[in-house]
Tab-separated table of C-alpha atoms in Angstrom:
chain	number	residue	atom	x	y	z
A	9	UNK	CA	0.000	0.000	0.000
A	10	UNK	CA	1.394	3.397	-0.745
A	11	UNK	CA	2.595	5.726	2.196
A	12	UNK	CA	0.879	9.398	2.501
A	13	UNK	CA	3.291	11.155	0.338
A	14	UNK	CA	1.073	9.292	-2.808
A	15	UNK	CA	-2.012	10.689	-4.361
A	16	UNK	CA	-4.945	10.072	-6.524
A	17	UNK	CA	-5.068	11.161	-9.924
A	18	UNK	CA	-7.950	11.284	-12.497
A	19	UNK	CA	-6.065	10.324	-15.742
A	20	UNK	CA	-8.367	12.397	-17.385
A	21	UNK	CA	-7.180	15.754	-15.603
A	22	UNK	CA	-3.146	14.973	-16.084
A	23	UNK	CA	-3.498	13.473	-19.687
A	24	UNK	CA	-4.569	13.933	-22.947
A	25	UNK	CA	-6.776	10.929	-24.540
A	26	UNK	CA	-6.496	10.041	-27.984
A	27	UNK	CA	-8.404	7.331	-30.786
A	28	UNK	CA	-7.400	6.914	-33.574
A	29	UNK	CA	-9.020	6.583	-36.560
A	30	UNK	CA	-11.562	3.945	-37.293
A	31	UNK	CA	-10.894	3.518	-41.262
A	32	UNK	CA	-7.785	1.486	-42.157
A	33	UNK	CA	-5.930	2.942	-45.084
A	34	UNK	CA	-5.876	1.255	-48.776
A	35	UNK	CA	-1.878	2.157	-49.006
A	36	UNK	CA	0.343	1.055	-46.201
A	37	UNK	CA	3.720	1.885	-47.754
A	38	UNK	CA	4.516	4.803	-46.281
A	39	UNK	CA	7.394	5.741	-44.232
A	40	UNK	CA	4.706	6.331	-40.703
A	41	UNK	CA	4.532	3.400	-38.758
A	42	UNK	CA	0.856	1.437	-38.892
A	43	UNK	CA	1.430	-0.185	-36.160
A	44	UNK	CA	-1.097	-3.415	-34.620
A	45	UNK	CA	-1.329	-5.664	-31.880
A	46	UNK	CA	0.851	-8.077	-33.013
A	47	UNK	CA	3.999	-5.092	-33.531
A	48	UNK	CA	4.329	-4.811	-29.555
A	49	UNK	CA	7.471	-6.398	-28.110
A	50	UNK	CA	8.990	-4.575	-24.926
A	51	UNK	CA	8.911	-0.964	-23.534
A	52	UNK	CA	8.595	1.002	-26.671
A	53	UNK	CA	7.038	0.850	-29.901
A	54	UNK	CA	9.345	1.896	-33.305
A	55	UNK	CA	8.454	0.158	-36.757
A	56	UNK	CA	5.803	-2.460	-37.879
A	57	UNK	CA	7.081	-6.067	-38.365
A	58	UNK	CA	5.808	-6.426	-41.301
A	59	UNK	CA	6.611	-2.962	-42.710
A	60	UNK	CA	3.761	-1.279	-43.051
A	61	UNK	CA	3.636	2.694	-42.878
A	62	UNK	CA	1.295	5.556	-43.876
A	63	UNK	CA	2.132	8.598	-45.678
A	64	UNK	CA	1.707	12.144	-44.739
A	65	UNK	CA	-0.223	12.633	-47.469
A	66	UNK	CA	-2.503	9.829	-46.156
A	67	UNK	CA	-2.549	11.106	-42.935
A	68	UNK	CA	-3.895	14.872	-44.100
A	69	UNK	CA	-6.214	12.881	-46.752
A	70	UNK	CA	-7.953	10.820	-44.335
A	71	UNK	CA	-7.860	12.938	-41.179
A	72	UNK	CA	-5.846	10.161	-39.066
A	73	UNK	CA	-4.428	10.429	-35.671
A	74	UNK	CA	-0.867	10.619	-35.569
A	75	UNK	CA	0.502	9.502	-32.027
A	76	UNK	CA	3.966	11.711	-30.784
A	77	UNK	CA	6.711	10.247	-29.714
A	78	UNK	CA	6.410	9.442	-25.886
A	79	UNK	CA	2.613	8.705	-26.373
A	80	UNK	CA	1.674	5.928	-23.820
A	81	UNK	CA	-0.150	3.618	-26.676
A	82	UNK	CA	-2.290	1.003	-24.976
A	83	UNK	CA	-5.124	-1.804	-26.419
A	84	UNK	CA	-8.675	-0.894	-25.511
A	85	UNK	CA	-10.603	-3.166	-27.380
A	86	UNK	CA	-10.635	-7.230	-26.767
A	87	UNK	CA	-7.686	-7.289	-24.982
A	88	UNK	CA	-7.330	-4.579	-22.445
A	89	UNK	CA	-3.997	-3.442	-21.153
A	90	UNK	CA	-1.484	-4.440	-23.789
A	91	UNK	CA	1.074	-1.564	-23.670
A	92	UNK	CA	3.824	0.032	-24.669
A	93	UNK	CA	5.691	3.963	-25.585
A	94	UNK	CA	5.709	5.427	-29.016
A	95	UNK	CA	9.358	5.725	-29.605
A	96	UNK	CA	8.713	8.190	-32.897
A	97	UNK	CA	5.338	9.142	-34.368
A	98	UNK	CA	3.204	6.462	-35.591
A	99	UNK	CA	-0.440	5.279	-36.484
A	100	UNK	CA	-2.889	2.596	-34.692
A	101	UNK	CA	-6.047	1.157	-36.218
A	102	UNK	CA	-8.950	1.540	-33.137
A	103	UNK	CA	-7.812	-0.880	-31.142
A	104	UNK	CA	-5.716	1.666	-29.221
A	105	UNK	CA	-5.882	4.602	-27.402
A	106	UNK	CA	-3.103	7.368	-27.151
A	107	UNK	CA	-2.349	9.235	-23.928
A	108	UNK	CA	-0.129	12.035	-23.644
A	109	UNK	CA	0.598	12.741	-19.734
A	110	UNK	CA	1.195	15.736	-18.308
A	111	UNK	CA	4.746	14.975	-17.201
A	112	UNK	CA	4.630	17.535	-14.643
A	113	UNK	CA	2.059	15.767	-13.018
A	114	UNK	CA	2.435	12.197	-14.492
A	115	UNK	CA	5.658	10.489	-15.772
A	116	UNK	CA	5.308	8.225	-18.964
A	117	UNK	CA	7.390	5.632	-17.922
A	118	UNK	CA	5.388	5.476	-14.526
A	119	UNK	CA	1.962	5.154	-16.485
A	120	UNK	CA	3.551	2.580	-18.707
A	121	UNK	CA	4.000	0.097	-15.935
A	122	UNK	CA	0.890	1.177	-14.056
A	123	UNK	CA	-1.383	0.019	-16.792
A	124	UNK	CA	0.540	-3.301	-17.169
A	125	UNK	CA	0.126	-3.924	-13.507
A	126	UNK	CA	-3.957	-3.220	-13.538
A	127	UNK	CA	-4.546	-5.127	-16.921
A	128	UNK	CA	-6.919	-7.429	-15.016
A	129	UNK	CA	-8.934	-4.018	-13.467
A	130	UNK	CA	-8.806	-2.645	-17.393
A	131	UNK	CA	-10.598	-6.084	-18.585
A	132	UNK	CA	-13.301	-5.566	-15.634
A	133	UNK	CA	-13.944	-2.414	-16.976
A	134	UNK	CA	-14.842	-3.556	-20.318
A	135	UNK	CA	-17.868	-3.771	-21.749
A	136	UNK	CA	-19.591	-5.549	-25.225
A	137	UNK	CA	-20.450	-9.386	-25.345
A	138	UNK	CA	-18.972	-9.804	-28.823
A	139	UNK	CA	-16.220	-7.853	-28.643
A	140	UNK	CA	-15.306	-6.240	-25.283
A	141	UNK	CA	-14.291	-2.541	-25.549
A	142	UNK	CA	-13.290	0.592	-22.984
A	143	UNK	CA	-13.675	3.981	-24.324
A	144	UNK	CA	-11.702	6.895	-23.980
A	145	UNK	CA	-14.409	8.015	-21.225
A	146	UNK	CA	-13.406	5.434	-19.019
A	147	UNK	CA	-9.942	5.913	-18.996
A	148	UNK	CA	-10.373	9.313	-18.661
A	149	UNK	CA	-11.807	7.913	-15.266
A	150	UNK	CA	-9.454	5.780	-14.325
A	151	UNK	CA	-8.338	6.707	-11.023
A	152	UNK	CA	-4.077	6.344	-10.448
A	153	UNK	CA	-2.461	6.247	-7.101
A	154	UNK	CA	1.358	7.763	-7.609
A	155	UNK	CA	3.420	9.845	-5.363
A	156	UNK	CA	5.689	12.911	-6.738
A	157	UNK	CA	6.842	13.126	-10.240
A	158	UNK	CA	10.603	11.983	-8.825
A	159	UNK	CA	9.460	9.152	-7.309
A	160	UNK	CA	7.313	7.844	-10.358
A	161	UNK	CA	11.131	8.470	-12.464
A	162	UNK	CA	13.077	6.718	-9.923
A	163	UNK	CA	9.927	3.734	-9.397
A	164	UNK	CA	10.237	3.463	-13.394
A	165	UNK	CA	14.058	3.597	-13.326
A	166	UNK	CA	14.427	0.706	-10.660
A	167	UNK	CA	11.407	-1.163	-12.922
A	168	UNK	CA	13.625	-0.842	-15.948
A	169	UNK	CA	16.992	-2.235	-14.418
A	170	UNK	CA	15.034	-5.053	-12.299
A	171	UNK	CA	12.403	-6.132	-15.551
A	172	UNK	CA	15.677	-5.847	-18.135
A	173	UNK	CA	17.350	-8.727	-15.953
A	174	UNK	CA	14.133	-10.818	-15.688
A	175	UNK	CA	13.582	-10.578	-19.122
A	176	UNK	CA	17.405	-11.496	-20.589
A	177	UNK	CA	16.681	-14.756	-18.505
A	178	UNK	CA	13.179	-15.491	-20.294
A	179	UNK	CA	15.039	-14.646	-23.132
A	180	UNK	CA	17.713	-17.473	-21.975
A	181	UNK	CA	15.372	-19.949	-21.182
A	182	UNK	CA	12.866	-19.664	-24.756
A	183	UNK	CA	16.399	-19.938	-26.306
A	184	UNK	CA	17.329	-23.282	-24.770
A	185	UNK	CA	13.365	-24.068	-25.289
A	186	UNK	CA	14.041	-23.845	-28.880
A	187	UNK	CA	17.330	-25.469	-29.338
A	188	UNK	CA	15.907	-28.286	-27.227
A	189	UNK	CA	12.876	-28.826	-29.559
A	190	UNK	CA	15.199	-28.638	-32.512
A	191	UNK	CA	17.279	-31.560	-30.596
A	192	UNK	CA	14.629	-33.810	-29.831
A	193	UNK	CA	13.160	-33.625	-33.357
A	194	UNK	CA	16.449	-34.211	-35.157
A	195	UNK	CA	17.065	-37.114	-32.743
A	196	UNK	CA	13.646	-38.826	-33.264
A	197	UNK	CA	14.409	-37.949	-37.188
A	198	UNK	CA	17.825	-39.727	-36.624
A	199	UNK	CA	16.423	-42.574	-34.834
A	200	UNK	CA	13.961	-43.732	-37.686
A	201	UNK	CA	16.173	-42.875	-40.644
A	202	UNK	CA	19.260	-44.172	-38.908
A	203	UNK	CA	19.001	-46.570	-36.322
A	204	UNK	CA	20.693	-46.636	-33.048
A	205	UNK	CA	23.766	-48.355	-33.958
A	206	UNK	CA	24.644	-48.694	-37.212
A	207	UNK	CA	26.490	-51.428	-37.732
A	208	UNK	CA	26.103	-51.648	-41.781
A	209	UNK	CA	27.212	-49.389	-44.661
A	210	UNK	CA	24.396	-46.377	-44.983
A	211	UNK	CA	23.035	-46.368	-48.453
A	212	UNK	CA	20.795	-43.567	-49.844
A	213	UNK	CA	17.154	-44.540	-49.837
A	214	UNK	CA	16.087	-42.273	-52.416
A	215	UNK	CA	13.073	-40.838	-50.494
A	216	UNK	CA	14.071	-37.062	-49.445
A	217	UNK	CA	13.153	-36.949	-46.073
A	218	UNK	CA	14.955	-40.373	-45.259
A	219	UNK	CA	17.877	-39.692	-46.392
A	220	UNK	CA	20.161	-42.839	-46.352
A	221	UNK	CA	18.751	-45.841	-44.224
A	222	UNK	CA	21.032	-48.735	-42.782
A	223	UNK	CA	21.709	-51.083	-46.002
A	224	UNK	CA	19.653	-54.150	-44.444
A	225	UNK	CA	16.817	-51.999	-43.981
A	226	UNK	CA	13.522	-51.484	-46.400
A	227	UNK	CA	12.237	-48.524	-47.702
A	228	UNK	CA	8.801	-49.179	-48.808
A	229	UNK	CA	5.127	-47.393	-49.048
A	230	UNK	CA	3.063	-47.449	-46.191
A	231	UNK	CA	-0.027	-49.182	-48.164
A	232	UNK	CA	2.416	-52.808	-48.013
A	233	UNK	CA	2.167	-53.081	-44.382
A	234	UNK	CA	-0.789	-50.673	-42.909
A	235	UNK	CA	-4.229	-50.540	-42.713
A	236	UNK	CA	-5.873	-46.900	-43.392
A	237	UNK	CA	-8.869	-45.325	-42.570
A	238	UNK	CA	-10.380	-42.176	-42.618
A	239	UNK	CA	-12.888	-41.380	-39.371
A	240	UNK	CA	-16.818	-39.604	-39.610
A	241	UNK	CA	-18.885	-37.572	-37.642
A	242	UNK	CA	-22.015	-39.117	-36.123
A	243	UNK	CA	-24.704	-37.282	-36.724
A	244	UNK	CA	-27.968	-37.125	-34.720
A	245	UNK	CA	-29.123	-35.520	-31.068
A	246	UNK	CA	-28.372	-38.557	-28.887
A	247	UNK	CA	-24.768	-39.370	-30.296
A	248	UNK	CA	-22.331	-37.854	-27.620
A	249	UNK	CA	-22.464	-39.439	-23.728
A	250	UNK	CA	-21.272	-37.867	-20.648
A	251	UNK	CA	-18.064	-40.081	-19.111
A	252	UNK	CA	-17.872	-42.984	-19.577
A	253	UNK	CA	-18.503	-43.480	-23.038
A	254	UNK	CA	-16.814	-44.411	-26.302
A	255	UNK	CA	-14.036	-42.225	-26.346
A	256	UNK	CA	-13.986	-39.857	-29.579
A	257	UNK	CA	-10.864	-38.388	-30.816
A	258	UNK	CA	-10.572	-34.597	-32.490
A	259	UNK	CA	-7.200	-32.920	-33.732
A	260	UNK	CA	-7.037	-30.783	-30.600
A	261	UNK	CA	-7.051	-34.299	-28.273
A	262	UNK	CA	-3.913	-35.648	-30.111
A	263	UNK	CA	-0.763	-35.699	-27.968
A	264	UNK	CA	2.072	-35.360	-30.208
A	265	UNK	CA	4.845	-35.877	-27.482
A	266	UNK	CA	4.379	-39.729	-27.131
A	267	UNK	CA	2.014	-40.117	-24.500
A	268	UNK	CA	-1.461	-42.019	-25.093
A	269	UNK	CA	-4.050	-39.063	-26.331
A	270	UNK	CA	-6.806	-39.020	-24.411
A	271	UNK	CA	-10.461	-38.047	-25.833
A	272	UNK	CA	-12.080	-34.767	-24.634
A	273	UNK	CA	-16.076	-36.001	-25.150
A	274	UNK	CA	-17.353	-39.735	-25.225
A	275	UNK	CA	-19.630	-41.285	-28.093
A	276	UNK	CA	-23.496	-42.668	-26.549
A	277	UNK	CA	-24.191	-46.462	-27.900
A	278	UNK	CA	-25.946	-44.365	-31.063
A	279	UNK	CA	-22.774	-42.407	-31.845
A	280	UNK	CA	-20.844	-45.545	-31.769
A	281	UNK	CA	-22.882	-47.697	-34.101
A	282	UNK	CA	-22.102	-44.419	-36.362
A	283	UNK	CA	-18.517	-44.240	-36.209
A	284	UNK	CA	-15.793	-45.859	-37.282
A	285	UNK	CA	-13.048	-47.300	-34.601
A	286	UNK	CA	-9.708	-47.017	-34.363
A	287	UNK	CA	-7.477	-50.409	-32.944
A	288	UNK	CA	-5.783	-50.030	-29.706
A	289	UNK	CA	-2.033	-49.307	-30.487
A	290	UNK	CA	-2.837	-46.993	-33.869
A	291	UNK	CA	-1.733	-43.812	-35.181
A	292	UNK	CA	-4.180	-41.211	-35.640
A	293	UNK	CA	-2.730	-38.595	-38.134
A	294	UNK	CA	-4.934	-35.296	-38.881
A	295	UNK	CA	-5.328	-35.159	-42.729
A	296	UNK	CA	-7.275	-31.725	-43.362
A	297	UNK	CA	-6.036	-28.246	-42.482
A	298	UNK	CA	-3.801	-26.330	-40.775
A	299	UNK	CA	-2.917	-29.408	-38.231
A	300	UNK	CA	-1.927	-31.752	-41.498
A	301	UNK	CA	-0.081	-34.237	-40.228
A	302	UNK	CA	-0.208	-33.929	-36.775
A	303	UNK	CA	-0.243	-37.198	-35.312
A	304	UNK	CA	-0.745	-39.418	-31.720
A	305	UNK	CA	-1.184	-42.590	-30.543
A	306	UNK	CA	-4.040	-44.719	-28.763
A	307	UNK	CA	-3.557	-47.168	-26.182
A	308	UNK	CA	-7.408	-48.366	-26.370
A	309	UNK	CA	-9.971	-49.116	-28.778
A	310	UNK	CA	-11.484	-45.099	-29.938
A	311	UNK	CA	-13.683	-43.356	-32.404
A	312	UNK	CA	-12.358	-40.346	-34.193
A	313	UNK	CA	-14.080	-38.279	-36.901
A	314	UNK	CA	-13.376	-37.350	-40.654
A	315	UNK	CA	-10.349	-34.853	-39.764
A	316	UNK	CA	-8.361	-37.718	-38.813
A	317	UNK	CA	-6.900	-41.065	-40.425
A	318	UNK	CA	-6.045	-44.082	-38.397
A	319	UNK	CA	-2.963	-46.306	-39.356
A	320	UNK	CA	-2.415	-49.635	-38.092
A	321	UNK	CA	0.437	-51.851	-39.280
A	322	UNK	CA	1.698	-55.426	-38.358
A	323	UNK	CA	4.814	-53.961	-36.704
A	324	UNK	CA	5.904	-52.311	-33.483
A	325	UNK	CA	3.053	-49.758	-33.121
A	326	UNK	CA	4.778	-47.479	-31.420
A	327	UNK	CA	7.726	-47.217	-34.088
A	328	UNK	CA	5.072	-46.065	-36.567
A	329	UNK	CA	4.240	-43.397	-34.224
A	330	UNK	CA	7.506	-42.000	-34.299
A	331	UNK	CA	8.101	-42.538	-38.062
A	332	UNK	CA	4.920	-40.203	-38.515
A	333	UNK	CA	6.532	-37.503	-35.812
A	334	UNK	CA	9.726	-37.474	-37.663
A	335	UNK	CA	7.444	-37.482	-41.244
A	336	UNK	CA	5.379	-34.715	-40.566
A	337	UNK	CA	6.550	-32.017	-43.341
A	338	UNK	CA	6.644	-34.868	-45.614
A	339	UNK	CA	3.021	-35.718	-45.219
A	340	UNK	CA	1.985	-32.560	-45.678
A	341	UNK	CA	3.798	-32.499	-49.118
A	342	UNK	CA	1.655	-34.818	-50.187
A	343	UNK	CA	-1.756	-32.969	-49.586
A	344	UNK	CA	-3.391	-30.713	-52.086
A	345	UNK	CA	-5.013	-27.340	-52.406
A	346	UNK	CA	-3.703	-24.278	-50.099
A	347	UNK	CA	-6.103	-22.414	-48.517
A	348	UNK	CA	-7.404	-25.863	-46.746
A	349	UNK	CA	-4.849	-28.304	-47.726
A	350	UNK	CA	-6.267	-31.976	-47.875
A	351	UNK	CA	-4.519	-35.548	-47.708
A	352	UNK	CA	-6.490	-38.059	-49.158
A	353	UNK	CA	-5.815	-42.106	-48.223
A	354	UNK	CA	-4.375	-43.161	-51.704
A	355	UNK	CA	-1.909	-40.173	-50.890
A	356	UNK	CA	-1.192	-40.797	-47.448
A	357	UNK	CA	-0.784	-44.810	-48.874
A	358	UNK	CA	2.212	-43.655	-50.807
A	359	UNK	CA	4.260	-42.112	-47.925
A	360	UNK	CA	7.831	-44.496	-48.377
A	361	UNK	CA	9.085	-45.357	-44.708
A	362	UNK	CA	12.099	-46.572	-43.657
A	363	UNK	CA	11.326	-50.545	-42.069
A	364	UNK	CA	13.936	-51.619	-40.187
A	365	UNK	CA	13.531	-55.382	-38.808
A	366	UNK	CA	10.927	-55.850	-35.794
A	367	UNK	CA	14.054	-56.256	-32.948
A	368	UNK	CA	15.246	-53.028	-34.264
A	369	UNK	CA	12.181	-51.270	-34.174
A	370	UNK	CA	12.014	-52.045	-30.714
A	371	UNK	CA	15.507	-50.701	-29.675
A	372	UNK	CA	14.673	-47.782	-31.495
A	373	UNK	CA	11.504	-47.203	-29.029
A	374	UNK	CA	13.128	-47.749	-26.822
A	375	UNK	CA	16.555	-45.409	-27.455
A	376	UNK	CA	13.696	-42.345	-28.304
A	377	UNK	CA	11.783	-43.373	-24.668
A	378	UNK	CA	14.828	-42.599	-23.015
A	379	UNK	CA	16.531	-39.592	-24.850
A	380	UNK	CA	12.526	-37.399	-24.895
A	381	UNK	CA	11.992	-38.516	-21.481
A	382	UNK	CA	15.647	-36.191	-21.152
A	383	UNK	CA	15.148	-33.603	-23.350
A	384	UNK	CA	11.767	-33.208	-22.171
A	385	UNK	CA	12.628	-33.098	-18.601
A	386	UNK	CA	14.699	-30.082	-19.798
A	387	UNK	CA	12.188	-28.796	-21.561
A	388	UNK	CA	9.987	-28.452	-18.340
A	389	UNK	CA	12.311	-26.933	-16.296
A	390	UNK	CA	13.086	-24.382	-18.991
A	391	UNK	CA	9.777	-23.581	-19.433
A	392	UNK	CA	9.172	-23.514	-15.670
A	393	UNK	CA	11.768	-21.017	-15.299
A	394	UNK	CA	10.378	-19.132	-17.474
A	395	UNK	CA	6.845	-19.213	-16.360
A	396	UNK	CA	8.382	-18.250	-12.541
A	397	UNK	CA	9.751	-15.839	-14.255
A	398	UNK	CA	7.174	-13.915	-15.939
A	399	UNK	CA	5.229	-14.188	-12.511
A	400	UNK	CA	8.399	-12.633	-11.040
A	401	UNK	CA	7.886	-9.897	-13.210
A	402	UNK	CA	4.572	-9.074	-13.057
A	403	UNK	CA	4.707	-9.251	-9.057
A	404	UNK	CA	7.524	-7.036	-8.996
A	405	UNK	CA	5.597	-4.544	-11.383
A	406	UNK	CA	2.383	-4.529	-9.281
A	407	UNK	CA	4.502	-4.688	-5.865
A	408	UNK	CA	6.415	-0.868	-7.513
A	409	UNK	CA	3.738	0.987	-8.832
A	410	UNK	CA	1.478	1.204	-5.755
A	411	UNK	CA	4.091	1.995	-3.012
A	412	UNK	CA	5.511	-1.325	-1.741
A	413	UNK	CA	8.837	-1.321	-2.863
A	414	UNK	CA	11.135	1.264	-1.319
A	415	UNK	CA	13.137	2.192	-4.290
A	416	UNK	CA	15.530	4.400	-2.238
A	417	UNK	CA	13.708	8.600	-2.718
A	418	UNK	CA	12.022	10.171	-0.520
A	419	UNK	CA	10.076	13.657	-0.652
């Protein structure tokens, strides 16, 4: 809680509160920033990602809001709270408002991290059941609890050494979250193209995302040793049970790290009689859209519906599996049309994989149980660290801007 030295201001009597333009401009090649949600990375906002700018002419022609530099730019519409400082003049589409503090009265920097600590009060504030929204009105009424203007500066000032640190070890742990996902996919993709231990002369297989395969080991389409099929949707008002039931499989239910996927609804005695089952022990692989050739295994006997494609072969199930992990981008090669790509079963049939004989397969299983169960343990405590992290942050944030950390001025 802050001491007695802090006071209340109305954000509407220390600011200026601007929106910007509801029209979005035909020509975004200018050398203005247009900037949009998905441009905001850090303390200040520069340059849009993706390069898109306005022109002064533009700006004159169709009356738009230009934001200073040292704005305070922050969402107001879906997501509340998302903020950051214009670094140099710039345009936003609606979904922002600009406020231009009275720095007298109310330091940028100060109202930067305020508004990132109350994002959850901003969202309450909100209103709209389609698309939430706060207006300029009620931020004009937003009510701020700071103390003098050098104590917001030296608040912000500790807030940028202490949140620079926290974030170069996020940055430090997404790193080593990305080099491990890197490593665990080349390893499965090494496992299943190479073996564990080769102990025979490597000869190209002729299939490009194989590579060259042990020389006692097939290459062959999948159609010589697996059964396909293709799932449906029940239709009907009685078809789906509350637990237990027949469990049903979607995309979204597939577990792509090697555990068992587990179904998110159940399948009545009527849905059942409708669908189409899946064998304990197959590979479910999603054949339509933007999760093409996604796959995950089943332990038991399930239902899945026409997004999906089951594959069940006489060998080691769980080597197929990892055959299909490794052969994602290769599967997806073989689909057709762009804006919703399809894999048909006469395509997904012709998918060459590398067969290596049953006692290998095993070894193989079991080399990949092993190294994922490391990488992934890895992979948790990275992304741990980083979630502790971010928690850090937004504690330490909260804990500055309304008193409770003695940064070291007094009045």
């Amino acid at each position: 809680m802050s001491d007695s030295t802090w006071r209340i201001l109305r954000l509407g009597n220390v600011a200026k509160t601007y929106v910007p333009q509801r029209d979005k401009p035909e020509e975004l090649d200018g050398p203005i920033p247009w900037l949009r949600i998905e441009d905001f990375d850090g303390k200040f906002l520069a340059r849009s990602k993706s390069g898109q700018g306005v022109s002064s002419v533009t700006v004159a022609t169709m009356n738009l809001r230009v934001f200073p530099a040292g704005t305070v730019v922050t969402s107001c519409s879906c997501v509340m709270g998302a903020t950051a400082i214009a670094a140099n003049p710039l345009v936003t589409n609606q979904t922002f408002i600009g406020i231009v503090c009275d720095e007298s009265v109310l330091e940028r920097s100060f109202l930067y991290y305020w508004l990132i600590a109350h994002q959850a009060e901003l969202q309450g504030r909100a209103s709209g059941s389609i698309q939430q929204y706060l207006s300029r009105d009620e931020f004009r009424r937003l009510r701020i609890s700071a103390p003098h203007v050098e104590e917001q500066r030296a608040i912000a000032d500790y807030l940028d050494r202490e949140t620079a640190q926290i974030d170069a070890l996020i940055a430090k742990n997404q790193e080593l979250i990305i080099l491990l996902t890197e490593r665990r996919a080349a390893m499965i993709v090494d496992a299943v193209t190479r073996g564990v231990q080769i102990g025979s002369t490597l000869v190209d297989s002729g299939v490009d995302w194989i590579g060259a395969t042990p020389s006692h080991w097939e290459v062959r389409p999948l159609r010589w040793s697996a059964r396909i099929r293709t799932g449906t949707t029940p239709s009907g008002d009685s078809v789906f049970a509350e637990e237990p039931g027949e469990p049903w499989i979607r995309p979204d239910d597939l577990d792509v790290s090697g555990s068992a996927s587990v179904a998110s609804r159940w399948l009545s005695k009527d849905g059942a009689a409708q669908g189409r089952p899946a064998a304990a022990g197959a590979t479910l692989v999603c054949t339509i859209g933007a999760t093409l050739g996604k796959a995950g295994r089943i332990r038991h006997v399930s239902y899945f519906n026409q997004q999906i494609t089951s594959v069940k072969w006489t060998m080691d199930d769980d080597y197929l599996f990892w055959v299909f992990s490794a052969a994602r981008k290769a599967v997806a090669r073989l689909s057709v049309g762009n804006t919703l790509p399809i894999l048909n079963n006469d395509k997904l049939a012709t998918l060459r994989i590398p067969v290596p004989p049953v006692e290998e397969q095993s070894q193989i299983v079991e080399y990949i149980r092993v190294e994922t169960q490391r990488i992934d343990t890895a992979l948790l405590t990275a992304r741990r660290g980083v979630e502790l992290a971010r928690e850090r942050r937004a504690a330490l944030i909260s804990a500055a801007v309304t008193g409770n950390i003695d940064v070291g001025v007094t009045a």
